[in-house]
Each structure stands twice: as C-alpha cells, then as structure tokens.
Amino acid sequence: MKGEIDRNRLPKHIAIIMDGNGRWAAKRAMPRFFGHKAGMEAIREVLRACSDIGVKILTVYAFSTENWNRPTDEVSYLMNLLIEYMHKEINELNKNNVKVKILGDLSPLPPTAVEEIEKAIELTHNNTGIQFNIALNYGSRAELISACRNIAKEVRDGKITVEDINEELISNSLFTEGDYDPDLVIRTSGEKRLSNFLLWQSAYSELVFADVMWPDFGKEELMDAILEYQSRDRRFGKIK
Ligand code: FPP
C-alpha cells in the first residue's frame, strides 16, 4: 500500500466497474469463463475489505443491459455464476450483516436467478451493515428513460406538476433511490470510460482507473484507490 488511509474521510459509497475478466483469462490461455469465475472470487475480498473499513455502500457492475449481446454461452455462464454466488454466499452475507440490493430490471433474467436474488433481498432486508448493490441488467440510460416515463405519468395523472421535477425527484426515481451518490467510481483493467454506469449518480464522483484486471483487484488495490481518492480536492463546482 502507498500510505495510510484517513478513516475520517472515507468514501461512503464506492462503485466498481469490474472490467478485465476475459483478458485475465486470455493471459493464462484459459477460456473467458475462467476469468469470470475468478472475478466472482474477487468480489468477496473487496466486499469484506469495504465492510471492515466502514464503507456504507459498495456497488458492483455485474451485468449491463449491453452484456446480453455477448455469445449465448457466456451470458448463460454469467447467469449461472450469479445463481451460484447467491446460493453459496447468502448465508455468509447475512451473517456479516450485509444488505443486498439490486440495481436493474430483473424481468428478463432466468426465473431461478430471480428466485435466488429475491431470497437474498428478503433475508438481508433488515441488516444494518454494508449495503451491497449488484447492478444487474443495469444501464444508466434505460434507468433514466424509465424514470422520465414514471415522472411523466405522474404529471399526466395530476399527481405532481412540471415544477415539482427537481434533482431530488429524479434521484428518487432511480434504482439507487435512498442511496448516497458514489463518492468514488473505480474501473479496473486500464480502460477509461463509464460504459453507461451510474451516469446521473456519478456527477461529482471521483474516478479512479486501476491498471489491474478485475480478478487481480483485492484489498491492497482497493486501499490504493481510496488513497488516491483522498488525495483529490473535491470542490463540487465551488472554489476554495
Ligand atoms: C467484465 O469483464 C466483466 C463482466 C462483464 C462481468 C462481471 C461479472 C463478474 C465479476 C462475476 C459475476 C458477478 C456476480 C455478482 C456473481 P470482461 O468480460 O468485459 O473482460 P474483458 O474486457 O477483458 O473481455
């Protein structure tokens, strides 16, 4: 690690674009699936480290609205991995007081996946530890379209007026309703883009691009990202 974390200036919400599973596997002359499996293991370590240090919310980008365009066998593998993850981890997550939340529209997911997810949400509903948001079939643009439609219906039905539309109303119409906006967005693998992830919510987030592939991202890399975050001067459009 490259220094000491200031526990009084921790990011409350960390959001991660877990990129590079495929390249990690290719480097080992293994199929892409192998990388996704290793990626699943990395989530465990990072969630634990976030929880231990006192981060309030961890969001991971597990499956985007665009990921359906991958080959069918990769999509099926990812869905099965999700089912396996939920099934295997749920008791441990619950024991550790983790609260599971999903960002995204679950309706196109296989019924077994939805079942496991709903079980996890219900079981952990009253937990008071770290909130673990899994972005699944998530896309920021789809989320904003859905929010616009819901707000437009409320105006049409006379429940609110056009003047009632403000930042708070829009924030509360998103999957992240009630959550702090992410203070820190991390993307692994060296790619530097947001890929339709939390576009509204990350308006003032600090972005950290880590040069390791997601399966190699662990506690140490997380602490380095937090240190980089703490070295930034967050002004939110103001001057000092
Ligand atoms: C990006 O790497 C990763 C994904 C699209 C899937 C992320 C999924 C996991 C880490 C495991 C499953 C998650 C849960 C919650 C069980 P990539 O495939 O785009 O890698 P590449 O850019 O190197 O090809």
mmCIF file of C-alpha atoms and ligand atoms in Angstrom:
data_model
loop_
_atom_site.group_PDB
_atom_site.id
_atom_site.type_symbol
_atom_site.label_atom_id
_atom_site.label_comp_id
_atom_site.label_asym_id
_atom_site.label_seq_id
_atom_site.Cartn_x
_atom_site.Cartn_y
_atom_site.Cartn_z
ATOM 1 C CA MET A 1 0.000 0.000 0.000
ATOM 2 C CA LYS A 2 1.136 3.523 -0.790
ATOM 3 C CA GLY A 3 0.285 5.247 2.544
ATOM 4 C CA GLU A 4 -2.195 5.477 5.409
ATOM 5 C CA ILE A 5 -5.948 5.753 4.896
ATOM 6 C CA ASP A 6 -7.649 8.614 6.738
ATOM 7 C CA ARG A 7 -10.582 6.862 8.416
ATOM 8 C CA ASN A 8 -12.393 10.175 8.830
ATOM 9 C CA ARG A 9 -12.541 10.840 5.088
ATOM 10 C CA LEU A 10 -13.657 7.508 3.745
ATOM 11 C CA PRO A 11 -15.851 7.342 0.662
ATOM 12 C CA LYS A 12 -19.349 6.424 1.879
ATOM 13 C CA HIS A 13 -20.235 4.785 -1.426
ATOM 14 C CA ILE A 14 -17.772 3.024 -3.737
ATOM 15 C CA ALA A 15 -18.959 1.834 -7.149
ATOM 16 C CA ILE A 16 -16.869 -0.522 -9.263
ATOM 17 C CA ILE A 17 -16.799 -1.371 -12.965
ATOM 18 C CA MET A 18 -15.275 -4.839 -12.743
ATOM 19 C CA ASP A 19 -13.501 -4.986 -16.094
ATOM 20 C CA GLY A 20 -10.873 -7.342 -17.496
ATOM 21 C CA ASN A 21 -12.058 -10.853 -16.611
ATOM 22 C CA GLY A 22 -11.705 -12.003 -20.225
ATOM 23 C CA ARG A 23 -8.210 -10.567 -20.665
ATOM 24 C CA TRP A 24 -7.123 -12.003 -17.317
ATOM 25 C CA ALA A 25 -8.166 -15.459 -18.547
ATOM 26 C CA ALA A 26 -6.645 -14.990 -22.022
ATOM 27 C CA LYS A 27 -3.288 -14.161 -20.436
ATOM 28 C CA ARG A 28 -3.418 -17.566 -18.792
ATOM 29 C CA ALA A 29 -4.510 -19.254 -22.034
ATOM 30 C CA MET A 30 -7.810 -20.086 -20.354
ATOM 31 C CA PRO A 31 -11.391 -19.573 -21.575
ATOM 32 C CA ARG A 32 -13.218 -16.360 -20.631
ATOM 33 C CA PHE A 33 -15.399 -18.269 -18.152
ATOM 34 C CA PHE A 34 -12.346 -18.894 -16.013
ATOM 35 C CA GLY A 35 -11.876 -15.133 -15.698
ATOM 36 C CA HIS A 36 -15.487 -14.594 -14.666
ATOM 37 C CA LYS A 37 -15.185 -17.272 -12.003
ATOM 38 C CA ALA A 38 -12.032 -15.603 -10.650
ATOM 39 C CA GLY A 39 -13.899 -12.281 -10.860
ATOM 40 C CA MET A 40 -16.582 -13.669 -8.605
ATOM 41 C CA GLU A 41 -13.935 -14.599 -6.017
ATOM 42 C CA ALA A 42 -12.524 -11.059 -6.136
ATOM 43 C CA ILE A 43 -15.915 -9.637 -5.144
ATOM 44 C CA ARG A 44 -15.754 -11.499 -1.831
ATOM 45 C CA GLU A 45 -12.422 -9.944 -0.812
ATOM 46 C CA VAL A 46 -13.389 -6.421 -1.859
ATOM 47 C CA LEU A 47 -16.789 -6.544 -0.156
ATOM 48 C CA ARG A 48 -15.181 -7.755 3.054
ATOM 49 C CA ALA A 49 -12.497 -5.047 2.923
ATOM 50 C CA CYS A 50 -15.116 -2.328 2.305
ATOM 51 C CA SER A 51 -17.211 -3.613 5.174
ATOM 52 C CA ASP A 52 -14.218 -3.847 7.538
ATOM 53 C CA ILE A 53 -13.064 -0.314 6.844
ATOM 54 C CA GLY A 54 -16.537 1.206 7.250
ATOM 55 C CA VAL A 55 -17.685 1.954 3.690
ATOM 56 C CA LYS A 56 -21.501 2.209 3.747
ATOM 57 C CA ILE A 57 -22.349 1.108 0.199
ATOM 58 C CA LEU A 58 -20.469 -0.995 -2.359
ATOM 59 C CA THR A 59 -21.961 -1.181 -5.861
ATOM 60 C CA VAL A 60 -20.606 -3.604 -8.465
ATOM 61 C CA TYR A 61 -21.460 -3.594 -12.170
ATOM 62 C CA ALA A 62 -22.132 -7.298 -12.694
ATOM 63 C CA PHE A 63 -24.142 -7.348 -15.922
ATOM 64 C CA SER A 64 -25.060 -4.442 -18.171
ATOM 65 C CA THR A 65 -28.050 -4.032 -20.494
ATOM 66 C CA GLU A 66 -25.476 -4.371 -23.310
ATOM 67 C CA ASN A 67 -23.985 -7.640 -21.986
ATOM 68 C CA TRP A 68 -26.939 -9.582 -23.477
ATOM 69 C CA ASN A 69 -25.157 -9.105 -26.822
ATOM 70 C CA ARG A 70 -22.330 -11.450 -25.757
ATOM 71 C CA PRO A 71 -22.326 -15.045 -27.061
ATOM 72 C CA THR A 72 -25.205 -17.085 -25.577
ATOM 73 C CA ASP A 73 -22.906 -19.473 -23.732
ATOM 74 C CA GLU A 74 -21.131 -16.581 -21.982
ATOM 75 C CA VAL A 75 -24.464 -14.996 -20.995
ATOM 76 C CA SER A 76 -25.678 -18.366 -19.627
ATOM 77 C CA TYR A 77 -22.419 -18.843 -17.765
ATOM 78 C CA LEU A 78 -22.710 -15.420 -16.130
ATOM 79 C CA MET A 79 -26.335 -16.106 -15.136
ATOM 80 C CA ASN A 80 -25.353 -19.460 -13.613
ATOM 81 C CA LEU A 81 -22.457 -17.835 -11.812
ATOM 82 C CA LEU A 82 -24.859 -15.338 -10.328
ATOM 83 C CA ILE A 83 -27.178 -18.123 -9.169
ATOM 84 C CA GLU A 84 -24.185 -19.970 -7.700
ATOM 85 C CA TYR A 85 -22.935 -16.803 -5.998
ATOM 86 C CA MET A 86 -26.312 -16.030 -4.430
ATOM 87 C CA HIS A 87 -26.824 -19.613 -3.350
ATOM 88 C CA LYS A 88 -23.353 -20.085 -1.870
ATOM 89 C CA GLU A 89 -22.774 -16.665 -0.341
ATOM 90 C CA ILE A 90 -26.156 -15.697 1.008
ATOM 91 C CA ASN A 91 -25.768 -17.142 4.496
ATOM 92 C CA GLU A 92 -22.295 -15.662 4.854
ATOM 93 C CA LEU A 93 -23.529 -12.270 3.639
ATOM 94 C CA ASN A 94 -26.393 -12.412 6.091
ATOM 95 C CA LYS A 95 -24.113 -13.460 8.941
ATOM 96 C CA ASN A 96 -21.917 -10.457 8.165
ATOM 97 C CA ASN A 97 -24.927 -8.123 8.356
ATOM 98 C CA VAL A 98 -24.709 -7.240 4.613
ATOM 99 C CA LYS A 99 -27.841 -5.862 2.978
ATOM 100 C CA VAL A 100 -28.280 -6.915 -0.653
ATOM 101 C CA LYS A 101 -29.914 -4.585 -3.162
ATOM 102 C CA ILE A 102 -30.251 -4.958 -6.923
ATOM 103 C CA LEU A 103 -29.970 -2.119 -9.424
ATOM 104 C CA GLY A 104 -31.618 -3.094 -12.689
ATOM 105 C CA ASP A 105 -34.654 -4.699 -14.257
ATOM 106 C CA LEU A 106 -34.745 -8.356 -13.259
ATOM 107 C CA SER A 107 -37.635 -9.344 -15.527
ATOM 108 C CA PRO A 108 -35.525 -10.764 -18.431
ATOM 109 C CA LEU A 109 -33.352 -12.878 -16.071
ATOM 110 C CA PRO A 110 -33.850 -16.653 -15.781
ATOM 111 C CA PRO A 111 -36.504 -17.465 -13.126
ATOM 112 C CA THR A 112 -34.010 -19.391 -10.956
ATOM 113 C CA ALA A 113 -31.748 -16.328 -10.830
ATOM 114 C CA VAL A 114 -34.675 -14.076 -9.888
ATOM 115 C CA GLU A 115 -35.704 -16.565 -7.196
ATOM 116 C CA GLU A 116 -32.235 -16.651 -5.618
ATOM 117 C CA ILE A 117 -31.959 -12.863 -5.776
ATOM 118 C CA GLU A 118 -35.356 -12.322 -4.193
ATOM 119 C CA LYS A 119 -34.458 -14.746 -1.415
ATOM 120 C CA ALA A 120 -31.252 -12.814 -0.752
ATOM 121 C CA ILE A 121 -33.036 -9.449 -0.696
ATOM 122 C CA GLU A 122 -35.676 -10.735 1.680
ATOM 123 C CA LEU A 123 -33.238 -12.477 4.009
ATOM 124 C CA THR A 124 -30.949 -9.450 4.319
ATOM 125 C CA HIS A 125 -33.677 -6.813 4.285
ATOM 126 C CA ASN A 126 -33.259 -5.726 7.913
ATOM 127 C CA ASN A 127 -29.462 -5.929 8.012
ATOM 128 C CA THR A 128 -27.690 -2.791 9.131
ATOM 129 C CA GLY A 129 -24.134 -3.357 7.867
ATOM 130 C CA ILE A 130 -22.730 -2.520 4.454
ATOM 131 C CA GLN A 131 -25.232 -2.297 1.600
ATOM 132 C CA PHE A 132 -24.146 -4.388 -1.362
ATOM 133 C CA ASN A 133 -25.689 -3.130 -4.593
ATOM 134 C CA ILE A 134 -25.414 -5.503 -7.523
ATOM 135 C CA ALA A 135 -26.061 -3.770 -10.846
ATOM 136 C CA LEU A 136 -27.689 -6.471 -12.950
ATOM 137 C CA ASN A 137 -29.185 -5.925 -16.366
ATOM 138 C CA TYR A 138 -28.347 -2.336 -15.499
ATOM 139 C CA GLY A 139 -27.878 0.564 -17.895
ATOM 140 C CA SER A 140 -27.938 4.202 -16.896
ATOM 141 C CA ARG A 141 -29.805 5.313 -19.997
ATOM 142 C CA ALA A 142 -32.526 2.677 -19.534
ATOM 143 C CA GLU A 143 -32.779 3.736 -15.889
ATOM 144 C CA LEU A 144 -33.216 7.407 -16.868
ATOM 145 C CA ILE A 145 -35.785 6.558 -19.562
ATOM 146 C CA SER A 146 -37.797 4.612 -17.029
ATOM 147 C CA ALA A 147 -37.544 7.475 -14.504
ATOM 148 C CA CYS A 148 -38.704 10.004 -17.160
ATOM 149 C CA ARG A 149 -41.661 7.812 -18.060
ATOM 150 C CA ASN A 150 -42.728 7.403 -14.435
ATOM 151 C CA ILE A 151 -42.438 11.128 -13.771
ATOM 152 C CA ALA A 152 -44.347 11.967 -16.992
ATOM 153 C CA LYS A 153 -47.175 9.649 -15.891
ATOM 154 C CA GLU A 154 -47.369 11.364 -12.510
ATOM 155 C CA VAL A 155 -47.646 14.754 -14.236
ATOM 156 C CA ARG A 156 -50.244 13.404 -16.663
ATOM 157 C CA ASP A 157 -52.300 11.993 -13.789
ATOM 158 C CA GLY A 158 -52.157 15.310 -11.960
ATOM 159 C CA LYS A 159 -50.192 13.868 -9.010
ATOM 160 C CA ILE A 160 -47.336 16.349 -9.456
ATOM 161 C CA THR A 161 -46.735 19.474 -11.554
ATOM 162 C CA VAL A 162 -43.915 20.123 -14.016
ATOM 163 C CA GLU A 163 -42.395 22.476 -11.424
ATOM 164 C CA ASP A 164 -42.104 19.582 -8.969
ATOM 165 C CA ILE A 165 -39.463 17.979 -11.181
ATOM 166 C CA ASN A 166 -36.128 18.588 -9.487
ATOM 167 C CA GLU A 167 -32.876 16.739 -8.684
ATOM 168 C CA GLU A 168 -34.372 15.067 -5.651
ATOM 169 C CA LEU A 169 -37.359 13.722 -7.573
ATOM 170 C CA ILE A 170 -35.149 12.342 -10.327
ATOM 171 C CA SER A 171 -32.721 10.778 -7.814
ATOM 172 C CA ASN A 172 -35.642 9.157 -6.040
ATOM 173 C CA SER A 173 -36.924 7.720 -9.327
ATOM 174 C CA LEU A 174 -33.713 5.744 -9.936
ATOM 175 C CA PHE A 175 -32.745 2.252 -8.756
ATOM 176 C CA THR A 176 -30.346 3.936 -6.318
ATOM 177 C CA GLU A 177 -33.230 5.693 -4.542
ATOM 178 C CA GLY A 178 -32.229 6.473 -0.957
ATOM 179 C CA ASP A 179 -28.512 5.737 -1.531
ATOM 180 C CA TYR A 180 -25.661 8.237 -1.230
ATOM 181 C CA ASP A 181 -24.264 9.090 -4.650
ATOM 182 C CA PRO A 182 -20.978 7.254 -5.220
ATOM 183 C CA ASP A 183 -18.036 9.261 -3.915
ATOM 184 C CA LEU A 184 -15.606 7.024 -5.746
ATOM 185 C CA VAL A 185 -16.049 5.103 -9.002
ATOM 186 C CA ILE A 186 -13.302 2.591 -9.759
ATOM 187 C CA ARG A 187 -12.778 0.892 -13.119
ATOM 188 C CA THR A 188 -10.251 -1.879 -13.424
ATOM 189 C CA SER A 189 -8.305 -3.105 -16.484
ATOM 190 C CA GLY A 190 -6.947 0.290 -17.515
ATOM 191 C CA GLU A 191 -9.967 1.213 -19.680
ATOM 192 C CA LYS A 192 -11.088 4.784 -19.026
ATOM 193 C CA ARG A 193 -14.805 5.126 -19.603
ATOM 194 C CA LEU A 194 -18.085 4.832 -17.683
ATOM 195 C CA SER A 195 -19.903 2.440 -20.044
ATOM 196 C CA ASN A 196 -23.457 3.514 -19.151
ATOM 197 C CA PHE A 197 -22.843 3.088 -15.399
ATOM 198 C CA LEU A 198 -24.482 5.427 -12.837
ATOM 199 C CA LEU A 199 -24.271 8.450 -15.162
ATOM 200 C CA TRP A 200 -26.631 10.644 -13.112
ATOM 201 C CA GLN A 201 -25.314 9.442 -9.772
ATOM 202 C CA SER A 202 -21.625 9.932 -10.628
ATOM 203 C CA ALA A 203 -21.957 13.641 -11.498
ATOM 204 C CA TYR A 204 -19.462 14.530 -8.730
ATOM 205 C CA SER A 205 -17.748 11.180 -8.187
ATOM 206 C CA GLU A 206 -14.002 10.876 -8.199
ATOM 207 C CA LEU A 207 -12.907 8.406 -10.873
ATOM 208 C CA VAL A 208 -10.004 6.046 -10.299
ATOM 209 C CA PHE A 209 -8.750 3.805 -13.095
ATOM 210 C CA ALA A 210 -6.795 0.845 -11.784
ATOM 211 C CA ASP A 211 -4.338 -0.855 -14.096
ATOM 212 C CA VAL A 212 -5.051 -4.397 -12.905
ATOM 213 C CA MET A 213 -7.623 -6.796 -14.329
ATOM 214 C CA TRP A 214 -10.627 -7.312 -12.041
ATOM 215 C CA PRO A 215 -9.646 -10.814 -10.756
ATOM 216 C CA ASP A 216 -6.363 -9.298 -9.509
ATOM 217 C CA PHE A 217 -8.086 -6.436 -7.689
ATOM 218 C CA GLY A 218 -8.017 -7.110 -3.948
ATOM 219 C CA LYS A 219 -7.756 -5.345 -0.622
ATOM 220 C CA GLU A 220 -4.436 -3.694 -1.405
ATOM 221 C CA GLU A 221 -5.631 -2.285 -4.732
ATOM 222 C CA LEU A 222 -8.818 -1.065 -3.032
ATOM 223 C CA MET A 223 -6.803 0.780 -0.379
ATOM 224 C CA ASP A 224 -4.647 2.368 -3.101
ATOM 225 C CA ALA A 225 -7.805 3.566 -4.870
ATOM 226 C CA ILE A 226 -9.128 5.030 -1.606
ATOM 227 C CA LEU A 227 -5.776 6.758 -1.024
ATOM 228 C CA GLU A 228 -5.939 8.256 -4.499
ATOM 229 C CA TYR A 229 -9.494 9.403 -3.756
ATOM 230 C CA GLN A 230 -8.306 11.024 -0.533
ATOM 231 C CA SER A 231 -5.560 12.876 -2.384
ATOM 232 C CA ARG A 232 -8.134 14.596 -4.610
ATOM 233 C CA ASP A 233 -9.589 18.031 -3.961
ATOM 234 C CA ARG A 234 -13.396 17.660 -4.164
ATOM 235 C CA ARG A 235 -14.913 21.061 -4.893
ATOM 236 C CA PHE A 236 -18.367 20.183 -6.272
ATOM 237 C CA GLY A 237 -18.163 23.123 -8.690
ATOM 238 C CA LYS A 238 -17.197 25.601 -5.964
ATOM 239 C CA ILE A 239 -13.859 27.288 -5.325
ATOM 240 C CA LYS A 240 -11.910 27.112 -2.088
HETATM 241 C C1 FPP B 1 -16.111 -7.506 -17.427
HETATM 242 O O1 FPP B 1 -15.010 -8.233 -17.899
HETATM 243 C C2 FPP B 1 -16.909 -8.305 -16.524
HETATM 244 C C3 FPP B 1 -18.224 -8.632 -16.699
HETATM 245 C C4 FPP B 1 -18.996 -8.183 -17.862
HETATM 246 C C5 FPP B 1 -18.953 -9.476 -15.759
HETATM 247 C C6 FPP B 1 -18.638 -9.248 -14.319
HETATM 248 C C7 FPP B 1 -19.014 -10.460 -13.556
HETATM 249 C C8 FPP B 1 -18.341 -10.981 -12.503
HETATM 250 C C9 FPP B 1 -17.168 -10.343 -11.902
HETATM 251 C C10 FPP B 1 -18.741 -12.262 -11.871
HETATM 252 C C11 FPP B 1 -20.198 -12.461 -11.612
HETATM 253 C C12 FPP B 1 -20.796 -11.482 -10.687
HETATM 254 C C13 FPP B 1 -21.533 -11.801 -9.620
HETATM 255 C C14 FPP B 1 -22.211 -10.743 -8.798
HETATM 256 C C15 FPP B 1 -21.692 -13.187 -9.196
HETATM 257 P P1 FPP B 1 -14.942 -8.571 -19.443
HETATM 258 O O2 FPP B 1 -15.586 -9.892 -19.643
HETATM 259 O O3 FPP B 1 -15.536 -7.462 -20.237
HETATM 260 O O4 FPP B 1 -13.401 -8.652 -19.649
HETATM 261 P P2 FPP B 1 -12.574 -8.223 -20.958
HETATM 262 O O5 FPP B 1 -12.858 -6.751 -21.176
HETATM 263 O O6 FPP B 1 -11.173 -8.482 -20.571
HETATM 264 O O7 FPP B 1 -13.052 -9.080 -22.069
#
